């Protein structure tokens, strides 16, 4: 059983404008982890990341948080108990190790690599899960929708510094690192002339099955409009009770490097398989997280070595599945998915209004 030794406290880090972090570590954690714990503490901010925990193969090692400072500042929901919240956040980190391990295995057939970053939004809060190296990962919590992006970027920076300290190559979590490749260095990989469509219009592919209602044509057009050669390469609208439609530009010649080991039809089939599984996965995540954070799981980002998959709840049941294959455009594709989701939610509300 993991036990936190509250009597051991590391020196608080950060400037005077940053709340003093609380430090907790399991009894088995030695002073060799002090530098890593300090890095975690330096990442916390009232307007960003509020809790970070580290695990190895599902075993809790240590955590830092500013929950006490947020409570004193009146920034936590009424009735929130910081000690119980801290314990619940740590427990969720253990559960995510198991649940996202299964998700990682489910994503491998898509041939996009490991699951390196997961973002889960529930109501006004976000939970982050970052892979560091085999068996080692970090989890984080940001409370308040306005702190979602800043908390995510803080986690990306923290995981990158962990990698640097371990002399590992960076994974560009979330595509937050700027693409520094200069034009004088030669063409970007995949930019050489290869056979195939060169525009999104010529590369457009569409699939549909089931009965999706009168607004499905407008939903389809919204998905098509969201696609981009650089950012969002696949967008699907799924109503588990009715049907499925998708639009993609996977036929683009510039995407050829991603199809060395899997065909375009094969990748589409696997995205459809993921779409069929997602409602069950989301239900499991919802069940695991509802004891910690109020609200329903509405957004999930599954960031892999090559790009990312996005889940956005579009209603009570229907959802959107998006994909980018470019790791350096994960954040930009996320923004496109957010705009697409807002558009589809509006269309669905219009459809409900027309039926009344």
C-alpha angles and dihedrals in degrees: 000000000000115000128191116223102213092179090070110078129173121216110274115252134209137051127307090262090064121081114249108259124230113231126209130173137177116252093250094059113103133203088268087082095054095099091052092047090051091052089053092050092050090056096061119102134165089235096044135017118014105176134024128180133180127214138181117206091338095311117122114238109171145327141198129198145163096217093124091054092047090051092050089049091051091243097126125082115270113273094022114147110207096204095052091042090053091051092048093050089052091049092050089054089060092048093049089055089063100037096045091043086062090046091051090055091047091054097048095084088064087068095227097120135241127348102251104165135022127187120193122186120198116177107304097346138073133209121204129200117190127186113221103173135325108317094000125098144152130225127199140184129209118188116210127039091247089062096053099097096037091049091048092050090048090053091049091052092047094050090047092053090049088055092048092051088051090047092243127145114257120257097207092233111212091359087271094140112090117248101248097181107130126217091237089062089070134259120328115260108274094021095103116106110274130165116274143060116330099192132058090237093057093042097049115130124182134192133180141169135168130025114299104172137249097305095054093101090057091045088053091051090049090053091048092049091052094057120103136178089228105035123015115031102169133028127177134179113210129190104181091203097048118018152290140264130181140179126194145166097211089130090072110126091225090063093058094106089066093059101060093110103022133040123236093247088048092053091048090051091052093049088053089050090051089049089055091050098043098081090058093045092048090049090054092048091047090053092049095047103038092080089059107035130025121237139047126291104259105161133035127176117195105192114194133179091272109038128307147270121229131205119194123175107231096183142326096323106347117096143174125240118199134180137194122185095196113089093197090057100048093112093047092049088050089057091050091051091051091053091045091051092051090051094048093047088054091050092049091050089051089051091051090049092051091053092054 
